[in-house]
JSON list of C-alpha atoms in Angstrom, two decimals:
[
{"chain": "A", "resi": 1, "resn": "ALA", "atom": "CA", "xyz": [5.58, -0.63, 6.80]},
{"chain": "A", "resi": 2, "resn": "GLU", "atom": "CA", "xyz": [4.05, 0.08, 10.13]},
{"chain": "A", "resi": 3, "resn": "ARG", "atom": "CA", "xyz": [6.41, 3.21, 10.03]},
{"chain": "A", "resi": 4, "resn": "LEU", "atom": "CA", "xyz": [5.70, 4.13, 6.35]},
{"chain": "A", "resi": 5, "resn": "GLY", "atom": "CA", "xyz": [2.11, 3.96, 7.44]},
{"chain": "A", "resi": 6, "resn": "GLY", "atom": "CA", "xyz": [2.08, 6.31, 9.99]},
{"chain": "A", "resi": 7, "resn": "LEU", "atom": "CA", "xyz": [4.42, 8.98, 8.53]},
{"chain": "A", "resi": 8, "resn": "LEU", "atom": "CA", "xyz": [1.63, 8.39, 5.59]},
{"chain": "A", "resi": 9, "resn": "ALA", "atom": "CA", "xyz": [-1.03, 8.74, 8.19]},
{"chain": "A", "resi": 10, "resn": "ARG", "atom": "CA", "xyz": [0.76, 12.53, 9.68]},
{"chain": "A", "resi": 11, "resn": "ARG", "atom": "CA", "xyz": [0.89, 13.91, 6.37]},
{"chain": "A", "resi": 12, "resn": "GLY", "atom": "CA", "xyz": [-2.79, 13.20, 5.88]},
{"chain": "A", "resi": 13, "resn": "TRP", "atom": "CA", "xyz": [-3.19, 11.21, 3.27]},
{"chain": "A", "resi": 14, "resn": "VAL", "atom": "CA", "xyz": [-5.38, 7.71, 3.18]},
{"chain": "A", "resi": 15, "resn": "VAL", "atom": "CA", "xyz": [-3.77, 4.42, 3.51]},
{"chain": "A", "resi": 16, "resn": "LEU", "atom": "CA", "xyz": [-4.90, 1.87, 0.98]},
{"chain": "A", "resi": 17, "resn": "THR", "atom": "CA", "xyz": [-4.22, -2.04, 1.57]},
{"chain": "A", "resi": 18, "resn": "GLY", "atom": "CA", "xyz": [-5.14, -5.20, 0.70]},
{"chain": "A", "resi": 19, "resn": "GLY", "atom": "CA", "xyz": [-6.92, -5.00, 4.09]},
{"chain": "A", "resi": 20, "resn": "LEU", "atom": "CA", "xyz": [-5.12, -8.79, 5.84]},
{"chain": "A", "resi": 21, "resn": "GLY", "atom": "CA", "xyz": [-2.65, -9.45, 7.68]},
{"chain": "A", "resi": 22, "resn": "GLY", "atom": "CA", "xyz": [1.60, -9.16, 7.61]},
{"chain": "A", "resi": 23, "resn": "VAL", "atom": "CA", "xyz": [2.86, -5.65, 6.09]},
{"chain": "A", "resi": 24, "resn": "MET", "atom": "CA", "xyz": [-0.98, -4.61, 5.11]},
{"chain": "A", "resi": 25, "resn": "GLU", "atom": "CA", "xyz": [-1.61, -4.87, 8.59]},
{"chain": "A", "resi": 26, "resn": "ALA", "atom": "CA", "xyz": [1.48, -3.24, 9.79]},
{"chain": "A", "resi": 27, "resn": "ALA", "atom": "CA", "xyz": [1.01, -0.39, 7.96]},
{"chain": "A", "resi": 28, "resn": "SER", "atom": "CA", "xyz": [-2.70, 0.19, 8.74]},
{"chain": "A", "resi": 29, "resn": "ARG", "atom": "CA", "xyz": [-1.61, -0.68, 12.57]},
{"chain": "A", "resi": 30, "resn": "GLY", "atom": "CA", "xyz": [1.26, 2.16, 11.58]},
{"chain": "A", "resi": 31, "resn": "ALA", "atom": "CA", "xyz": [-1.60, 5.14, 10.16]},
{"chain": "A", "resi": 32, "resn": "SER", "atom": "CA", "xyz": [-4.19, 4.06, 12.73]},
{"chain": "A", "resi": 33, "resn": "GLU", "atom": "CA", "xyz": [-1.68, 4.73, 15.71]},
{"chain": "A", "resi": 34, "resn": "GLU", "atom": "CA", "xyz": [-1.38, 8.35, 14.25]},
{"chain": "A", "resi": 35, "resn": "GLY", "atom": "CA", "xyz": [-5.05, 8.34, 13.56]},
{"chain": "A", "resi": 36, "resn": "GLY", "atom": "CA", "xyz": [-4.94, 8.06, 9.75]},
{"chain": "A", "resi": 37, "resn": "ILE", "atom": "CA", "xyz": [-7.73, 6.82, 7.91]},
{"chain": "A", "resi": 38, "resn": "THR", "atom": "CA", "xyz": [-7.22, 3.19, 6.46]},
{"chain": "A", "resi": 39, "resn": "VAL", "atom": "CA", "xyz": [-8.80, 1.31, 4.17]},
{"chain": "A", "resi": 40, "resn": "GLY", "atom": "CA", "xyz": [-8.73, -1.99, 3.54]},
{"chain": "A", "resi": 41, "resn": "ILE", "atom": "CA", "xyz": [-9.36, -3.82, -0.20]},
{"chain": "A", "resi": 42, "resn": "LEU", "atom": "CA", "xyz": [-10.16, -7.28, 0.93]},
{"chain": "A", "resi": 43, "resn": "PRO", "atom": "CA", "xyz": [-10.71, -10.29, -1.17]},
{"chain": "A", "resi": 44, "resn": "GLN", "atom": "CA", "xyz": [-13.65, -11.89, 0.44]},
{"chain": "A", "resi": 45, "resn": "ASP", "atom": "CA", "xyz": [-17.11, -10.99, 1.24]},
{"chain": "A", "resi": 46, "resn": "HIS", "atom": "CA", "xyz": [-16.74, -10.17, 4.76]},
{"chain": "A", "resi": 47, "resn": "PRO", "atom": "CA", "xyz": [-16.04, -7.44, 5.83]},
{"chain": "A", "resi": 48, "resn": "GLU", "atom": "CA", "xyz": [-14.69, -8.98, 9.68]},
{"chain": "A", "resi": 49, "resn": "GLU", "atom": "CA", "xyz": [-11.86, -10.62, 7.98]},
{"chain": "A", "resi": 50, "resn": "ALA", "atom": "CA", "xyz": [-10.15, -7.52, 7.87]},
{"chain": "A", "resi": 51, "resn": "ASN", "atom": "CA", "xyz": [-7.33, -6.79, 10.08]},
{"chain": "A", "resi": 52, "resn": "PRO", "atom": "CA", "xyz": [-8.32, -4.64, 13.40]},
{"chain": "A", "resi": 53, "resn": "HIS", "atom": "CA", "xyz": [-6.62, -1.47, 11.97]},
{"chain": "A", "resi": 54, "resn": "VAL", "atom": "CA", "xyz": [-8.96, -1.36, 9.16]},
{"chain": "A", "resi": 55, "resn": "MET", "atom": "CA", "xyz": [-11.26, 1.96, 9.77]},
{"chain": "A", "resi": 56, "resn": "ILE", "atom": "CA", "xyz": [-13.33, 1.44, 6.05]},
{"chain": "A", "resi": 57, "resn": "PRO", "atom": "CA", "xyz": [-13.64, -2.12, 4.60]},
{"chain": "A", "resi": 58, "resn": "VAL", "atom": "CA", "xyz": [-14.48, -2.48, 1.31]},
{"chain": "A", "resi": 59, "resn": "CYS", "atom": "CA", "xyz": [-15.00, -6.32, 0.42]},
{"chain": "A", "resi": 60, "resn": "THR", "atom": "CA", "xyz": [-15.29, -7.04, -3.06]},
{"chain": "A", "resi": 61, "resn": "GLY", "atom": "CA", "xyz": [-15.03, -10.99, -3.39]},
{"chain": "A", "resi": 62, "resn": "LEU", "atom": "CA", "xyz": [-12.51, -10.99, -6.45]},
{"chain": "A", "resi": 63, "resn": "GLY", "atom": "CA", "xyz": [-9.93, -12.79, -4.57]},
{"chain": "A", "resi": 64, "resn": "ILE", "atom": "CA", "xyz": [-6.52, -11.80, -5.98]},
{"chain": "A", "resi": 65, "resn": "GLY", "atom": "CA", "xyz": [-8.71, -9.64, -8.78]},
{"chain": "A", "resi": 66, "resn": "ARG", "atom": "CA", "xyz": [-8.74, -7.28, -5.93]},
{"chain": "A", "resi": 67, "resn": "ASN", "atom": "CA", "xyz": [-4.92, -5.86, -6.76]},
{"chain": "A", "resi": 68, "resn": "VAL", "atom": "CA", "xyz": [-6.32, -4.11, -9.60]},
{"chain": "A", "resi": 69, "resn": "ILE", "atom": "CA", "xyz": [-9.14, -2.06, -7.68]},
{"chain": "A", "resi": 70, "resn": "ILE", "atom": "CA", "xyz": [-5.75, -1.77, -4.76]},
{"chain": "A", "resi": 71, "resn": "ILE", "atom": "CA", "xyz": [-3.71, -0.12, -7.58]},
{"chain": "A", "resi": 72, "resn": "ARG", "atom": "CA", "xyz": [-6.71, 2.11, -9.86]},
{"chain": "A", "resi": 73, "resn": "SER", "atom": "CA", "xyz": [-7.29, 3.28, -6.27]},
{"chain": "A", "resi": 74, "resn": "ALA", "atom": "CA", "xyz": [-4.09, 4.61, -5.37]},
{"chain": "A", "resi": 75, "resn": "ALA", "atom": "CA", "xyz": [-2.26, 7.79, -6.42]},
{"chain": "A", "resi": 76, "resn": "LEU", "atom": "CA", "xyz": [1.31, 5.77, -6.33]},
{"chain": "A", "resi": 77, "resn": "VAL", "atom": "CA", "xyz": [2.16, 2.25, -4.64]},
{"chain": "A", "resi": 78, "resn": "LEU", "atom": "CA", "xyz": [4.70, 1.63, -1.44]},
{"chain": "A", "resi": 79, "resn": "ALA", "atom": "CA", "xyz": [5.66, -2.10, -2.64]},
{"chain": "A", "resi": 80, "resn": "VAL", "atom": "CA", "xyz": [7.28, -3.27, 1.16]},
{"chain": "A", "resi": 81, "resn": "GLY", "atom": "CA", "xyz": [9.31, -6.51, 0.52]},
{"chain": "A", "resi": 82, "resn": "GLY", "atom": "CA", "xyz": [6.44, -9.00, -0.81]},
{"chain": "A", "resi": 83, "resn": "GLY", "atom": "CA", "xyz": [5.30, -12.35, -2.95]},
{"chain": "A", "resi": 84, "resn": "TYR", "atom": "CA", "xyz": [3.17, -12.42, -6.33]},
{"chain": "A", "resi": 85, "resn": "GLY", "atom": "CA", "xyz": [0.93, -10.09, -5.04]},
{"chain": "A", "resi": 86, "resn": "THR", "atom": "CA", "xyz": [2.55, -7.32, -4.78]},
{"chain": "A", "resi": 87, "resn": "LEU", "atom": "CA", "xyz": [4.66, -8.23, -7.66]},
{"chain": "A", "resi": 88, "resn": "SER", "atom": "CA", "xyz": [1.04, -8.78, -9.85]},
{"chain": "A", "resi": 89, "resn": "GLU", "atom": "CA", "xyz": [0.38, -4.50, -8.18]},
{"chain": "A", "resi": 90, "resn": "ILE", "atom": "CA", "xyz": [3.85, -3.45, -9.32]},
{"chain": "A", "resi": 91, "resn": "ALA", "atom": "CA", "xyz": [2.86, -4.76, -12.64]},
{"chain": "A", "resi": 92, "resn": "TYR", "atom": "CA", "xyz": [-0.28, -2.94, -12.20]},
{"chain": "A", "resi": 93, "resn": "ALA", "atom": "CA", "xyz": [1.31, 0.60, -11.34]},
{"chain": "A", "resi": 94, "resn": "LEU", "atom": "CA", "xyz": [3.52, 0.31, -13.57]},
{"chain": "A", "resi": 95, "resn": "GLN", "atom": "CA", "xyz": [1.12, -1.04, -16.90]},
{"chain": "A", "resi": 96, "resn": "MET", "atom": "CA", "xyz": [-1.26, 2.25, -15.25]},
{"chain": "A", "resi": 97, "resn": "GLY", "atom": "CA", "xyz": [1.70, 4.70, -15.33]},
{"chain": "A", "resi": 98, "resn": "LYS", "atom": "CA", "xyz": [2.13, 4.92, -11.57]},
{"chain": "A", "resi": 99, "resn": "PRO", "atom": "CA", "xyz": [4.76, 5.69, -9.82]},
{"chain": "A", "resi": 100, "resn": "VAL", "atom": "CA", "xyz": [6.04, 2.20, -7.68]},
{"chain": "A", "resi": 101, "resn": "ILE", "atom": "CA", "xyz": [8.03, 2.94, -4.67]},
{"chain": "A", "resi": 102, "resn": "GLY", "atom": "CA", "xyz": [9.98, 0.03, -3.21]},
{"chain": "A", "resi": 103, "resn": "ILE", "atom": "CA", "xyz": [11.68, -1.45, 0.38]},
{"chain": "A", "resi": 104, "resn": "ARG", "atom": "CA", "xyz": [13.33, -4.24, -0.32]},
{"chain": "A", "resi": 105, "resn": "THR", "atom": "CA", "xyz": [10.65, -5.62, -2.78]},
{"chain": "A", "resi": 106, "resn": "TRP", "atom": "CA", "xyz": [11.25, -7.25, -6.43]},
{"chain": "A", "resi": 107, "resn": "GLU", "atom": "CA", "xyz": [13.70, -5.82, -8.80]},
{"chain": "A", "resi": 108, "resn": "ILE", "atom": "CA", "xyz": [11.94, -4.98, -12.23]},
{"chain": "A", "resi": 109, "resn": "GLU", "atom": "CA", "xyz": [12.63, -1.74, -14.19]},
{"chain": "A", "resi": 110, "resn": "GLY", "atom": "CA", "xyz": [10.57, 1.68, -13.15]},
{"chain": "A", "resi": 111, "resn": "VAL", "atom": "CA", "xyz": [10.21, 0.47, -9.48]},
{"chain": "A", "resi": 112, "resn": "ILE", "atom": "CA", "xyz": [12.38, 3.15, -7.46]},
{"chain": "A", "resi": 113, "resn": "LYS", "atom": "CA", "xyz": [14.00, 1.93, -4.72]},
{"chain": "A", "resi": 114, "resn": "ALA", "atom": "CA", "xyz": [13.88, 3.05, -1.40]},
{"chain": "A", "resi": 115, "resn": "ALA", "atom": "CA", "xyz": [16.36, 2.46, 1.52]},
{"chain": "A", "resi": 116, "resn": "ASP", "atom": "CA", "xyz": [13.86, 2.55, 4.15]},
{"chain": "A", "resi": 117, "resn": "ALA", "atom": "CA", "xyz": [10.77, 3.93, 5.30]},
{"chain": "A", "resi": 118, "resn": "GLU", "atom": "CA", "xyz": [11.76, 7.34, 5.57]},
{"chain": "A", "resi": 119, "resn": "ASP", "atom": "CA", "xyz": [13.61, 7.26, 2.02]},
{"chain": "A", "resi": 120, "resn": "ALA", "atom": "CA", "xyz": [10.01, 5.71, 0.41]},
{"chain": "A", "resi": 121, "resn": "PHE", "atom": "CA", "xyz": [8.05, 9.37, 2.44]},
{"chain": "A", "resi": 122, "resn": "ASN", "atom": "CA", "xyz": [10.03, 11.56, 1.17]},
{"chain": "A", "resi": 123, "resn": "LYS", "atom": "CA", "xyz": [10.88, 10.06, -2.81]},
{"chain": "A", "resi": 124, "resn": "ALA", "atom": "CA", "xyz": [6.47, 9.96, -2.53]},
{"chain": "A", "resi": 125, "resn": "LEU", "atom": "CA", "xyz": [6.28, 13.17, -1.06]},
{"chain": "A", "resi": 126, "resn": "GLY", "atom": "CA", "xyz": [8.81, 14.66, -3.80]},
{"chain": "A", "resi": 127, "resn": "LEU", "atom": "CA", "xyz": [6.17, 13.09, -6.79]},
{"chain": "A", "resi": 128, "resn": "LEU", "atom": "CA", "xyz": [2.97, 14.07, -5.16]},
{"chain": "A", "resi": 129, "resn": "ASP", "atom": "CA", "xyz": [3.85, 17.08, -3.92]},
{"chain": "A", "resi": 130, "resn": "GLN", "atom": "CA", "xyz": [4.87, 18.36, -7.44]}
]
C-alpha cells in the first residue's frame, strides 16, 4: 500500500483513503513522502483522529457509512488486502460502475487482479488514461 501510494502521488493523483491506520496509513504515508496530496474520509467527527499522513481530513460522523463517500469520490478503487470494510467498498464501487483493482484482496467477479503495487498502478494507468 505504501509503494502504491507513492506511485500514485508521483503521477499527480490524489490519494483518497478512509484516513485511519493500517493499509490506509501506509498508502497515505507513501503518497505524502512523494509530495502527493492525501485525503482521509473519516468515520468520526474529529480531524485529529486521522493518521499523521492525511493532509486533508474530512470528518463525516457516519461511521462505516463513510465508505459510500469514499467510493463516490474516487475515480477508481485500489483494494489492498482488507476485511469487511474493504469488501463493502468493493461492492459499492462495482455497483457504481467504477473499476476495482485488487492486490491480495477479495476474489469477486469484476475485481481486476494485480500481483503487486507496480502491476496495480500500471492497470490503473491503462484505465484512467484512456
